[in-house]
Structure formats: C-alpha cells, structure tokens
Amino acid sequence: MPRISTTVHDAVALAATCRQLGLPPPLERAAHLDAEEVFGWVVRLPAVRFPVVCDTLTGLIAYHSFDNAHDRFAAILRFIHRYYDVRAKRRRAGNQTASRNARYLVPVREAV
C-alpha cells in the first residue's frame, strides 16, 4: 500500500479542512487498504475510490494502490495542500491572538 510522507499532525486542522471542502468529518478508526489494516483519521474524498487514512502521529497518509492513477493521486495532493493552507491560517490566527494579549502580560519579578 502506498503512503505519502507529510507533516499532517493536527487533527483539528484536518477536520477544518474537511469542513471547508464540504466533506464528512474524518473518523478515527481502522481501515483495510490493499489487504493491510491501517489506523488513523479516515477521510472520504469524492474523486478517490477508497478512503485516505491520515496518521497524525507519524504524518503518513495511506491510500489504496488503485488510487495511484494521475487524477486520483492529484485529488489526494490537492487535499493535502488545502490542509497546509488551513493549518497556516490557524497558526497565524493563534499568533495574532498571542501578540494582542502580550501587552497585557505583567512582568514577574524574582524575590531576592
């Protein structure tokens, strides 16, 4: 079974990507691909025959070898690219919140 090495480690960003694309939310479960069982977040993409399994611990994305054709593989890569966009937006939003709250931080003085 083929796998793609990625940096997909954020399950919240993965769910937000599915929501943005109008896909059903990912389910954390086992799936059988090419007579092998893999565990992770299972995503159903409309242009792909079999589900895609995202292992957020290792960053590997497993897919069925039948989906290795050009158009289907391109759909998987577009999904990964959209995940990176969503994750970047979430990080920027988190950094802006932290920088806005930084001016309200009170410096801590050490006791002598």
Phi, psi and omega in degrees: 000130180286151177224151176246129178274118183227186172245039177278096182236353185255106182292329179292318177293327177296315178294321178294325177296315178298317180297317180295325180273358180075026179265158173296152181297149179292146179247135178271108182195179177269149177221148178261119177231124179053047179061022177232141179263128177236150182240139178164201179274115184269125181239133176259113177263139185293330184270003185242139182293314186249160180293158176255135182246120181257116177266105184285348177281318183259340184084004180276140175245118181260142177214162182285147182294337175296336181270017180272003176292160189305306184294319181291318179295323177297324177295321177295317180293324176296321178297316179297318179298318178295323176302315180298321177296314180296316180297319179296318178296320178295321180292318179297318179297322178292321178291323178294320178296317180295321181288328177292323181279347184295329182288344180266359180289139179260127179295141180262129179256137179280142176283139182262000000 
